Each structure stands twice: as structure tokens, then as C-alpha cells.
mmCIF file of N, CA and C in Angstrom:
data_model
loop_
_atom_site.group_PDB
_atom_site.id
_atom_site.type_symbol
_atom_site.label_atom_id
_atom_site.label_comp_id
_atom_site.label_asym_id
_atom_site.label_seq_id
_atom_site.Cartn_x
_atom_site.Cartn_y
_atom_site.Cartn_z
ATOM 1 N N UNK A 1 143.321 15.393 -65.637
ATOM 2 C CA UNK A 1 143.500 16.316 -66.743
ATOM 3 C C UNK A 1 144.684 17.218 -66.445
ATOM 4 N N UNK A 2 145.673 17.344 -67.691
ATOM 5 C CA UNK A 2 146.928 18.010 -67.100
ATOM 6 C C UNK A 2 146.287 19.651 -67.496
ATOM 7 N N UNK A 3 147.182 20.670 -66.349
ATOM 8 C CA UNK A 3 146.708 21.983 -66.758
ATOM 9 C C UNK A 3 147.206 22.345 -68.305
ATOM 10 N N UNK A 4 146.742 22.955 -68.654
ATOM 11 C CA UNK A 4 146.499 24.101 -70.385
ATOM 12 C C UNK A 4 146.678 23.205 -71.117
ATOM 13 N N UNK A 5 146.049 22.120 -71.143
ATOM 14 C CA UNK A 5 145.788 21.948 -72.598
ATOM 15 C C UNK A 5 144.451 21.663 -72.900
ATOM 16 N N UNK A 6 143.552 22.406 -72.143
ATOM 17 C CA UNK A 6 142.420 23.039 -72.976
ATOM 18 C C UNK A 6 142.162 24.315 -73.567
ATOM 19 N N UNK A 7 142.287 24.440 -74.190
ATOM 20 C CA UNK A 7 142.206 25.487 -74.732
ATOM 21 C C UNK A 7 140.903 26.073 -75.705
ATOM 22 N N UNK A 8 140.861 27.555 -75.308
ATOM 23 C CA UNK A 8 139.408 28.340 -75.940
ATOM 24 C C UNK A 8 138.219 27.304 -75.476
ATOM 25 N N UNK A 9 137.933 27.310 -73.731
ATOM 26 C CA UNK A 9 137.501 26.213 -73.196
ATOM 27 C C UNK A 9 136.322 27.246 -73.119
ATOM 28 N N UNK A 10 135.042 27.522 -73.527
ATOM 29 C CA UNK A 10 134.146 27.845 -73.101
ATOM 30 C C UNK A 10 133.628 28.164 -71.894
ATOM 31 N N UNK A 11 133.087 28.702 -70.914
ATOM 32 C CA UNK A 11 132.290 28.363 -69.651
ATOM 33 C C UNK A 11 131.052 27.627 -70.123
ATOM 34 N N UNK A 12 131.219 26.705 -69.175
ATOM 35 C CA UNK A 12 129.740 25.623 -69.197
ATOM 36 C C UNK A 12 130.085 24.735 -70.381
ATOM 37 N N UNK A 13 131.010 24.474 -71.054
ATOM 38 C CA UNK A 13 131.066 23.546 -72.267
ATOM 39 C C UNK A 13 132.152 22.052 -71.717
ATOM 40 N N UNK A 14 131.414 21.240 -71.777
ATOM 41 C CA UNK A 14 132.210 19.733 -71.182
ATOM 42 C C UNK A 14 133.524 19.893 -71.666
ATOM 43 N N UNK A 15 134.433 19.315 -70.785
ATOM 44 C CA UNK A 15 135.955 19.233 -70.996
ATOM 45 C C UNK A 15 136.373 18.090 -72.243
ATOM 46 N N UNK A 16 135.807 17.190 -72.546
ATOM 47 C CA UNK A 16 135.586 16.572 -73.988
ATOM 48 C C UNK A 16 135.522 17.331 -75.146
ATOM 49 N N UNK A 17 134.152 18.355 -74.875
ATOM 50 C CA UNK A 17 134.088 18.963 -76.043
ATOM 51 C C UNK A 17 135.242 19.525 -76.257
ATOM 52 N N UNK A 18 135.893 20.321 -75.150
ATOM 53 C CA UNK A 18 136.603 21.323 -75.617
ATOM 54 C C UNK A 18 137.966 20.180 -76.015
ATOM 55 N N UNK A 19 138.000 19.147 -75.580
ATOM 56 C CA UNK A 19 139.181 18.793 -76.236
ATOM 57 C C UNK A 19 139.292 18.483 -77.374
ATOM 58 N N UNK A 20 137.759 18.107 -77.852
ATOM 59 C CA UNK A 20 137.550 17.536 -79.188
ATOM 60 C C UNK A 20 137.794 18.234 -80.129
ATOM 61 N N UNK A 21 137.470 19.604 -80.037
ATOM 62 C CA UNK A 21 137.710 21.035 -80.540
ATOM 63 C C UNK A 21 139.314 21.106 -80.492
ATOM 64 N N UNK A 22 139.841 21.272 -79.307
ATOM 65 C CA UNK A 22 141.388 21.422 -79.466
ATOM 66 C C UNK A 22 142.151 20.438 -81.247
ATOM 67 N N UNK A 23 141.151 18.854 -80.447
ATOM 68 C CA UNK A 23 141.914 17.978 -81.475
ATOM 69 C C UNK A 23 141.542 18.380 -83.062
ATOM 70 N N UNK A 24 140.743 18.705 -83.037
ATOM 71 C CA UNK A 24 140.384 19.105 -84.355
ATOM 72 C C UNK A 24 141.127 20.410 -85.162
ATOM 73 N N UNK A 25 141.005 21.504 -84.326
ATOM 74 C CA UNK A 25 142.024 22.310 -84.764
ATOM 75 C C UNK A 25 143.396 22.568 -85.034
ATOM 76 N N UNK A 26 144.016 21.384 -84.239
ATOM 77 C CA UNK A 26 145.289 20.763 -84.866
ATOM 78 C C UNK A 26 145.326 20.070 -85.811
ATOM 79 N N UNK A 27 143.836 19.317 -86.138
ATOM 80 C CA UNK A 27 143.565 18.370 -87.588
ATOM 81 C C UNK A 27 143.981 19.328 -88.683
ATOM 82 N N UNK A 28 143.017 20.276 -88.184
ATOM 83 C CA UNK A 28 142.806 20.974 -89.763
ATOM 84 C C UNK A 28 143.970 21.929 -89.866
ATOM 85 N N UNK A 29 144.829 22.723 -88.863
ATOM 86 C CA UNK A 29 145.895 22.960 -88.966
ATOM 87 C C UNK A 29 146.835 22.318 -90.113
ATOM 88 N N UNK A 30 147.296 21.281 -89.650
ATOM 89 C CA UNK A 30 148.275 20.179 -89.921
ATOM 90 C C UNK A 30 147.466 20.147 -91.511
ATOM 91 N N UNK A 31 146.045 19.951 -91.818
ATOM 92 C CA UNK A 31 145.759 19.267 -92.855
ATOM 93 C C UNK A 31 146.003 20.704 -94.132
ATOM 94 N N UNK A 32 145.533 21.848 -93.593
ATOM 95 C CA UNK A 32 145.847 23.269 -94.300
ATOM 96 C C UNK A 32 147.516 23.275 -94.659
ATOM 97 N N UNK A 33 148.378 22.917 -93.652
ATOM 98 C CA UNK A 33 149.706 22.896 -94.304
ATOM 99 C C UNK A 33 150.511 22.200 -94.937
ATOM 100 N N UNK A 34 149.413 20.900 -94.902
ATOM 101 C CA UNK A 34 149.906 20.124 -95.561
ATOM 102 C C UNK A 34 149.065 20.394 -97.580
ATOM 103 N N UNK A 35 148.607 21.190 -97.758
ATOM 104 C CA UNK A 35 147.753 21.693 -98.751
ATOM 105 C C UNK A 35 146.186 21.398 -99.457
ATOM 106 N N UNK A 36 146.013 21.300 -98.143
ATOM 107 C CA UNK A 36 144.435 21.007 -98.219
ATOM 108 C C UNK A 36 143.545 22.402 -97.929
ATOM 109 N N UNK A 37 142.291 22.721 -98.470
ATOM 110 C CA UNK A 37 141.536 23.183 -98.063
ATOM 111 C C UNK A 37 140.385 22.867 -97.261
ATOM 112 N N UNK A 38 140.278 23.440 -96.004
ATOM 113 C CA UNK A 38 139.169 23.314 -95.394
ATOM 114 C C UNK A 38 137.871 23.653 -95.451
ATOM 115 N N UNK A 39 136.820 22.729 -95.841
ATOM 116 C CA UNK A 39 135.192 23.520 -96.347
ATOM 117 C C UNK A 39 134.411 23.816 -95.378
ATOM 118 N N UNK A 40 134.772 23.046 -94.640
ATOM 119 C CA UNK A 40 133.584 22.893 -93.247
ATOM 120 C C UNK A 40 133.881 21.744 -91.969
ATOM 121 N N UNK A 41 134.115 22.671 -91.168
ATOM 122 C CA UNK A 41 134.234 21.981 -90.043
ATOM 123 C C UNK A 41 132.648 21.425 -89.034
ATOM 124 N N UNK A 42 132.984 20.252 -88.923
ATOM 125 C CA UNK A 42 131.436 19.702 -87.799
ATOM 126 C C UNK A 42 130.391 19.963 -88.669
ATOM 127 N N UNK A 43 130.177 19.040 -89.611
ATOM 128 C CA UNK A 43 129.127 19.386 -90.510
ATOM 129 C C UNK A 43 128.408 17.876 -90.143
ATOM 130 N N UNK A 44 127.390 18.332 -89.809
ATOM 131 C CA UNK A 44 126.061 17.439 -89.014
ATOM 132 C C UNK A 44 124.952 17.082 -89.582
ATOM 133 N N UNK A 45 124.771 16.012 -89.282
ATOM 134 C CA UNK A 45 123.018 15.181 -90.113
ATOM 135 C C UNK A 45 122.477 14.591 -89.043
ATOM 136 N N UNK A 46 121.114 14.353 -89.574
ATOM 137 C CA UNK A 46 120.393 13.327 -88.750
ATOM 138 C C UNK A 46 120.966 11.808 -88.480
ATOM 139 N N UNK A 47 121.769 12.081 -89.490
ATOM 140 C CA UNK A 47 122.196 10.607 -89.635
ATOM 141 C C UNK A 47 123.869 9.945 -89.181
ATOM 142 N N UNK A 48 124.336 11.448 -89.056
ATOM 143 C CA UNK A 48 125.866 11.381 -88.810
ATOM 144 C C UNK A 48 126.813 12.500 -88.978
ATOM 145 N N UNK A 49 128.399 12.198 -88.472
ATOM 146 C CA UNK A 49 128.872 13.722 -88.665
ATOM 147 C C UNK A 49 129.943 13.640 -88.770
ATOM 148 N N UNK A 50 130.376 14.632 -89.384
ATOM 149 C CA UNK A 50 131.708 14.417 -90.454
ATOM 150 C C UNK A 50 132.727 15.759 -89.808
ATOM 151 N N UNK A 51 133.798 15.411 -89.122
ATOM 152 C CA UNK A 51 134.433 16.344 -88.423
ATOM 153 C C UNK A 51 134.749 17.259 -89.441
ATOM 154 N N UNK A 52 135.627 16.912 -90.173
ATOM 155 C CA UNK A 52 136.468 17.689 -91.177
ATOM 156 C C UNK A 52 135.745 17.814 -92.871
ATOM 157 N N UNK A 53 135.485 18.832 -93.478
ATOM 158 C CA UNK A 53 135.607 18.528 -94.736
ATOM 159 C C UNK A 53 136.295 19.083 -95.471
ATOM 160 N N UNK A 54 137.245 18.781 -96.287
ATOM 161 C CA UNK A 54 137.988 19.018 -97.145
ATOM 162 C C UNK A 54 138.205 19.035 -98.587
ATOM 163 N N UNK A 55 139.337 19.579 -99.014
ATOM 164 C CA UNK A 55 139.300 19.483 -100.414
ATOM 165 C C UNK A 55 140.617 19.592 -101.331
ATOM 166 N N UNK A 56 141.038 18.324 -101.782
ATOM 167 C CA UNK A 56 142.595 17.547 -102.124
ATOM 168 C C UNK A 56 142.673 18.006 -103.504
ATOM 169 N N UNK A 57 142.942 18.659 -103.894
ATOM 170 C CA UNK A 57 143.066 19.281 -105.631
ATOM 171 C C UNK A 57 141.205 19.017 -106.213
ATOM 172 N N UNK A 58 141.086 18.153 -106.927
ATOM 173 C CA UNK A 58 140.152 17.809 -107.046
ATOM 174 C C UNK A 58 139.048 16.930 -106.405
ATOM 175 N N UNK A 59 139.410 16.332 -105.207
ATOM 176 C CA UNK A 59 138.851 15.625 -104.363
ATOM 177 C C UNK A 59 138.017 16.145 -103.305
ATOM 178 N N UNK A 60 137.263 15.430 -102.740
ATOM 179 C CA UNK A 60 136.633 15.837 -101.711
ATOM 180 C C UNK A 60 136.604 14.922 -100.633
ATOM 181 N N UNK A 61 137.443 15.190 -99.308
ATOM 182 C CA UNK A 61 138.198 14.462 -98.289
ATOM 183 C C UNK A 61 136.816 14.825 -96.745
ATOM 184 N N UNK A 62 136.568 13.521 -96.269
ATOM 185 C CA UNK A 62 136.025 13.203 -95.132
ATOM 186 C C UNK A 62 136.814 12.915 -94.392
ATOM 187 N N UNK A 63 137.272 14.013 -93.066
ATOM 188 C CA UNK A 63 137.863 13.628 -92.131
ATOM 189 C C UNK A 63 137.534 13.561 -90.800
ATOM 190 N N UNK A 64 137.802 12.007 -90.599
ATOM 191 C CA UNK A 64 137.267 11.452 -88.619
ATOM 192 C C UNK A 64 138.906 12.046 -88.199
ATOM 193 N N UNK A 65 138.584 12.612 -86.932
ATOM 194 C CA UNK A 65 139.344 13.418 -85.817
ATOM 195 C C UNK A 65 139.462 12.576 -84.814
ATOM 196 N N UNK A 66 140.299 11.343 -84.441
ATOM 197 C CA UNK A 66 140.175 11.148 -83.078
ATOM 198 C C UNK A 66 141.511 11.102 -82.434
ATOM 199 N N UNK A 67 141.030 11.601 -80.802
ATOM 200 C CA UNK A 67 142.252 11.610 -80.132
ATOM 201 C C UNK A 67 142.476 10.996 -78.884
ATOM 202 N N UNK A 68 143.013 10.325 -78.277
ATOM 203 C CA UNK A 68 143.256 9.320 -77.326
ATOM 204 C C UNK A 68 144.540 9.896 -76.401
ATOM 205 N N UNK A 69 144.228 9.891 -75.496
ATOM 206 C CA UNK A 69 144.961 10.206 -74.195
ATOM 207 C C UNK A 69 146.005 9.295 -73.681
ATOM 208 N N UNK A 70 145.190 7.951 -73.322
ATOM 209 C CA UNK A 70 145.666 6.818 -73.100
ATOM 210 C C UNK A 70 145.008 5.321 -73.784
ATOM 211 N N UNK A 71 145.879 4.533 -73.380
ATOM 212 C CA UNK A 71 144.983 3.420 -74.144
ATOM 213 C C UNK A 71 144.429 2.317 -73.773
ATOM 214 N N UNK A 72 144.066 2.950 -72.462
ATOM 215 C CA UNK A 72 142.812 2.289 -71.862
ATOM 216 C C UNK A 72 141.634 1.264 -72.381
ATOM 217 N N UNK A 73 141.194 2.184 -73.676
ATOM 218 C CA UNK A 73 140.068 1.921 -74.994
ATOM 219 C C UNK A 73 140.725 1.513 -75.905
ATOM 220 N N UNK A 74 142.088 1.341 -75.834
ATOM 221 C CA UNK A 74 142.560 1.071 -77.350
ATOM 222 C C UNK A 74 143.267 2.253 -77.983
ATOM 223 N N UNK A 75 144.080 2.374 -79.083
ATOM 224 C CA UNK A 75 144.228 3.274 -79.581
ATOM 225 C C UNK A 75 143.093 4.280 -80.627
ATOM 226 N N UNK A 76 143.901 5.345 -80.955
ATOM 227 C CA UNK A 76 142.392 6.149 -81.492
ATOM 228 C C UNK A 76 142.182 5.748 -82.729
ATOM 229 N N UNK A 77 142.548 4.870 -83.455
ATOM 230 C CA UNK A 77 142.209 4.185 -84.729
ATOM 231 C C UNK A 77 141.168 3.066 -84.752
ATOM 232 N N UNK A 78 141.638 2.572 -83.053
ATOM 233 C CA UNK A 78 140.623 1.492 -83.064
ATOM 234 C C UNK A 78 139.303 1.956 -82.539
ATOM 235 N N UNK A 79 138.800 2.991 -82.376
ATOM 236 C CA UNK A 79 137.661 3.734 -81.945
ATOM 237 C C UNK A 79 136.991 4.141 -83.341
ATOM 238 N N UNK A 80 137.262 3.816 -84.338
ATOM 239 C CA UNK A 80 136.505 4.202 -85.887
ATOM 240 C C UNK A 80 135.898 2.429 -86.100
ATOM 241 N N UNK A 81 134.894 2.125 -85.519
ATOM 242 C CA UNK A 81 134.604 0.922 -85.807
ATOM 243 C C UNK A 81 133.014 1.171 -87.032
ATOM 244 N N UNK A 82 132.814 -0.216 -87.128
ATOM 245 C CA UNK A 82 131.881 -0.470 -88.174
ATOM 246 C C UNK A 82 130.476 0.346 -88.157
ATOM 247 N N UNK A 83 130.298 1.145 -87.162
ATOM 248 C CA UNK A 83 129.314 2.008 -86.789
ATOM 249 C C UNK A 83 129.532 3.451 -86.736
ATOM 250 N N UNK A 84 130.480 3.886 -86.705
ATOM 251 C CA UNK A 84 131.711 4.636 -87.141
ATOM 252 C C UNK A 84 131.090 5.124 -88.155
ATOM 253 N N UNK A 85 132.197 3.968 -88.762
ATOM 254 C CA UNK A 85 131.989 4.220 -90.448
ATOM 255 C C UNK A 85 130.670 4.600 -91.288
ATOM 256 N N UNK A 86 129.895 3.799 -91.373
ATOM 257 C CA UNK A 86 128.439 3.827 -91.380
ATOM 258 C C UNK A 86 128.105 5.424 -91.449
ATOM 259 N N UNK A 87 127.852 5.732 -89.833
ATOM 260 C CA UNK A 87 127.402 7.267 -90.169
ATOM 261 C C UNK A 87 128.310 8.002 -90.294
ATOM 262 N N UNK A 88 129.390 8.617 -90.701
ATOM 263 C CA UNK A 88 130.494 8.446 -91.904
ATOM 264 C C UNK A 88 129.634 8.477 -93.113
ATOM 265 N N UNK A 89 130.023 7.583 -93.762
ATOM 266 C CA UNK A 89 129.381 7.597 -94.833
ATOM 267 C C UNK A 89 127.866 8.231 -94.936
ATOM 268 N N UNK A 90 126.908 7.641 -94.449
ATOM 269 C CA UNK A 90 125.419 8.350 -94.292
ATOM 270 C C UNK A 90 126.007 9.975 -93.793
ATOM 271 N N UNK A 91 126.438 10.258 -93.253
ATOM 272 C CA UNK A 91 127.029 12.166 -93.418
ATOM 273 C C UNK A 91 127.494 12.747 -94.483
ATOM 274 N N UNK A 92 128.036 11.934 -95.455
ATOM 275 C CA UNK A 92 129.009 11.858 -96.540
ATOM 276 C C UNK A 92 128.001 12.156 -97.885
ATOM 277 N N UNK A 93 127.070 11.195 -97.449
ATOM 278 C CA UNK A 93 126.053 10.692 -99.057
ATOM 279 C C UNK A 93 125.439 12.373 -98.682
ATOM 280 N N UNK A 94 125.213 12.346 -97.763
ATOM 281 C CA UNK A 94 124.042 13.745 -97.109
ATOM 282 C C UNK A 94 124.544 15.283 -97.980
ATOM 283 N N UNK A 95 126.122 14.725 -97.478
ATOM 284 C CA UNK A 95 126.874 15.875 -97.890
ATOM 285 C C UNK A 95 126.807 16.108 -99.430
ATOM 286 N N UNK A 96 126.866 15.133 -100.030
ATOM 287 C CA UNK A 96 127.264 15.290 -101.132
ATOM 288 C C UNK A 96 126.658 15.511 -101.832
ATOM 289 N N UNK A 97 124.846 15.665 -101.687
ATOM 290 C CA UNK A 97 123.287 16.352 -102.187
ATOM 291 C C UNK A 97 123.760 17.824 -102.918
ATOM 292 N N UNK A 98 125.224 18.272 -102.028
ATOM 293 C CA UNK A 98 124.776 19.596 -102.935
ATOM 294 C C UNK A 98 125.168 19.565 -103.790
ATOM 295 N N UNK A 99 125.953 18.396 -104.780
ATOM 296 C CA UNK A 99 126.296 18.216 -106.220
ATOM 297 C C UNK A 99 125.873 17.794 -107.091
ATOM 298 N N UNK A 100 124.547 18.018 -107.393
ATOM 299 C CA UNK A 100 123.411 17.257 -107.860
ATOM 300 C C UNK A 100 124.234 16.895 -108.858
ATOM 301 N N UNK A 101 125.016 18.258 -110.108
ATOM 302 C CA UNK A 101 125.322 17.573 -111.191
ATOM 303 C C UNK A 101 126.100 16.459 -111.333
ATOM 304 N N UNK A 102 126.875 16.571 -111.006
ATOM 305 C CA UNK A 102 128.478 15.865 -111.027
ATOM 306 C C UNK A 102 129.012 15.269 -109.534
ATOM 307 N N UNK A 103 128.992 14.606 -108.748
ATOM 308 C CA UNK A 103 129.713 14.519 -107.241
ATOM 309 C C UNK A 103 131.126 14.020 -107.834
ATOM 310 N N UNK A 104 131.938 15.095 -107.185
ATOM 311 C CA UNK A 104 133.617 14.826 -107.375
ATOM 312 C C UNK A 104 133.986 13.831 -106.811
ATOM 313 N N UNK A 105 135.397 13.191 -106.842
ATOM 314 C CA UNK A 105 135.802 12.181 -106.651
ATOM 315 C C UNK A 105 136.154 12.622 -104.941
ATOM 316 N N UNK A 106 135.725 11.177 -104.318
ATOM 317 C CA UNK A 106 135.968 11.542 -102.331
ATOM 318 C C UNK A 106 136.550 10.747 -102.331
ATOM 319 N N UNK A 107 136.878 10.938 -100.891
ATOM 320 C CA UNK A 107 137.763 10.027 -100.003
ATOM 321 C C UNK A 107 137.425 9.846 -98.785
ATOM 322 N N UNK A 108 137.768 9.047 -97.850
ATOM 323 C CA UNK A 108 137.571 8.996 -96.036
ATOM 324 C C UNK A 108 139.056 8.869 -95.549
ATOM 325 N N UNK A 109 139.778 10.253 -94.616
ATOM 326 C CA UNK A 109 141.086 10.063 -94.199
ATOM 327 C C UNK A 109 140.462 9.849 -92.848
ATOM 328 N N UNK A 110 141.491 9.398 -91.877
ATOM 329 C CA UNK A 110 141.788 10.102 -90.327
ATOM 330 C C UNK A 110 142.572 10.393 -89.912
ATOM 331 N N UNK A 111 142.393 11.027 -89.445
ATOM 332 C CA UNK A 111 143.900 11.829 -88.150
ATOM 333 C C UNK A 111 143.779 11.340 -87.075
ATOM 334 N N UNK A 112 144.631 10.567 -86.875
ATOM 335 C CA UNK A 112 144.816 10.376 -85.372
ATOM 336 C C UNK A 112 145.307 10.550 -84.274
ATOM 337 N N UNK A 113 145.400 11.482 -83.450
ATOM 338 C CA UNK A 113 146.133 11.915 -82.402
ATOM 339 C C UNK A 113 146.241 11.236 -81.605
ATOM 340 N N UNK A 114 147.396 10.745 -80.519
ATOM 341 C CA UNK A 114 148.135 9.912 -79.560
ATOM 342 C C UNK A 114 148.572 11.104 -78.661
ATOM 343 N N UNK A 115 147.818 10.413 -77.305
ATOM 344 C CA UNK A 115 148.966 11.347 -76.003
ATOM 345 C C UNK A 115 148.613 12.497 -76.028
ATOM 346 N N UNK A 116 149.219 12.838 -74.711
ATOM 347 C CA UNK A 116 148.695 14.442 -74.589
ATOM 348 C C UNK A 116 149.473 15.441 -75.934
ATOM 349 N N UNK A 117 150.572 14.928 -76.196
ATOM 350 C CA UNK A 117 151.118 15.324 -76.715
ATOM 351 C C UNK A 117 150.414 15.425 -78.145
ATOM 352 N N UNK A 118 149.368 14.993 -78.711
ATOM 353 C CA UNK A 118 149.316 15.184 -79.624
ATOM 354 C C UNK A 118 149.839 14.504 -80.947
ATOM 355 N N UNK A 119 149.938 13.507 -80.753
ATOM 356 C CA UNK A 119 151.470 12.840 -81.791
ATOM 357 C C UNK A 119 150.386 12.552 -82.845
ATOM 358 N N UNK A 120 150.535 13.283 -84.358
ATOM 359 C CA UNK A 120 149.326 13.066 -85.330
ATOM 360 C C UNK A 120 149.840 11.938 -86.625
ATOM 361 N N UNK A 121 148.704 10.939 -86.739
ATOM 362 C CA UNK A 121 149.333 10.195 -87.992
ATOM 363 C C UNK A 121 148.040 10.276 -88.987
ATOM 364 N N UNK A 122 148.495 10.459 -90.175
ATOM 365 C CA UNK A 122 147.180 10.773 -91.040
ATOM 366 C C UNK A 122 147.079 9.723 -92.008
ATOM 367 N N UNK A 123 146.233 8.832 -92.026
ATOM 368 C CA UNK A 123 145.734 7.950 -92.887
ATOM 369 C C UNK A 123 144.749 8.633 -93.523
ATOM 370 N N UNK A 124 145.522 7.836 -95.280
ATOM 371 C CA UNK A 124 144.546 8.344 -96.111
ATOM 372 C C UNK A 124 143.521 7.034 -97.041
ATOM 373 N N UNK A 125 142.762 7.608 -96.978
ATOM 374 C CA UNK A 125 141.540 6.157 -97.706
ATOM 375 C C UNK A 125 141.130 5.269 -96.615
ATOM 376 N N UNK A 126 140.914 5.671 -95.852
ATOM 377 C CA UNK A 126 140.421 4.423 -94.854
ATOM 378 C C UNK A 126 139.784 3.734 -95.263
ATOM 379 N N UNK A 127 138.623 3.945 -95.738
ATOM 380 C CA UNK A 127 137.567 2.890 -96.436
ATOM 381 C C UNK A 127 137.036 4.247 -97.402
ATOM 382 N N UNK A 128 135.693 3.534 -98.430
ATOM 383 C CA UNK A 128 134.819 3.790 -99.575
ATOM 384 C C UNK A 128 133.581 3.941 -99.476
ATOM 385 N N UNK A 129 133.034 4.753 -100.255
ATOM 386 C CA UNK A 129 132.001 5.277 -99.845
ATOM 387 C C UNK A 129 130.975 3.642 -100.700
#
């Protein structure tokens, strides 16, 4: 692990988490300036969990956060597999209870971070609910 780039590292909180956290707050960074609103970050079910939630003019954007160091495992795109997705979606349907009337039109992006550095590419629509 190279020094400082953990950051707002808790005491007692795994060095994962806190990176996961790092990666994420560059998600939603990047995703705020790019003109998105952020609704809720780490929003959790029994069933699954949805890093990012967002909101694209009228849309409502599910965003997976992953970030890869090296590519040992593959790159961090290839870490969103079919099980992934799944609870993804089952977080998604969960989420979307609070619109009884109407559920707005969604989406599933990811961000993917590369390297320590951070190098972010944002796919949009990955897959459908």
C-alpha cells in the first residue's frame, strides 16, 4: 500500500473500506461535476447495494464504484459480473418502493477507477433493470 492515499481512514476500519470510500468519493465528485445529483450514497438491502444514487435531469442513475489497483483480478469492469448485477438490480427494485406512484425512468452506470492513480471511465447503461 503506497503512503496517503488513504484517506479520512478511520481507526479500526479495514484498509479496503477506507479505500472503497476514497473510490467512491471521487465517483460522486466527478459525477456532481459532471451535473448530476447525488441522493444517497451506500444505500443497502437485504438483498444488495447500490454505491451511488443519483439523479440525471429526470432519471434515476444506479451507480457500481469499482476500483482496481492492479490487474491481477482483471480490470475493474470485469469485477461487475452476473451476480453483480443481480443484486444491483434487487437493490434497485428495493429502491425504487418509494415511488409507489410513478417510478421515473433509471439507469445502471459505472465508474471505473484504474491504478493508484485513479484514472476514472464512466460508462453509462451498463445493463436494464
Amino acid at each position: 500500500m503506497k503512503e496517503g492515499n488513504i484517506l479520512n481512514c478511520e481507526p479500526g476500519r479495514r484498509k479496503a473500506a477506507c479505500r472503497g470510500h476514497q473510490g467512491e468519493q471521487r465517483a460522486a465528485e466527478f459525477l456532481m461535476q459532471s451535473g448530476l445529483r447525488i441522493l444517497q450514497r451506500n444505500f443497502r438491502c437485504r438483498r444488495g447495494e447500490v454505491d451511488l444514487v443519483a439523479r440525471d435531469g429526470d432519471t434515476l442513475v444506479f451507480v457500481e464504484v469499482r476500483w482496481r489497483t492492479g490487474h491481477r483480478q482483471g480490470g475493474a469492469g470485469e469485477s461487475i459480473d452476473r451476480h453483480k448485477r443481480r443484486r444491483l438490480v434487487a437493490a434497485a427494485r428495493f429502491y425504487l418502493m418509494r415511488y409507489p406512484a410513478e417510478v421515473p425512468p433509471c439507469r445502471f452506470d459505472a465508474i471505473l477507477l484504474e491504478g493508484w492513480a485513479m484514472e476514472l471511465h464512466w460508462l453509462k447503461d451498463i445493463f436494464w433493470l
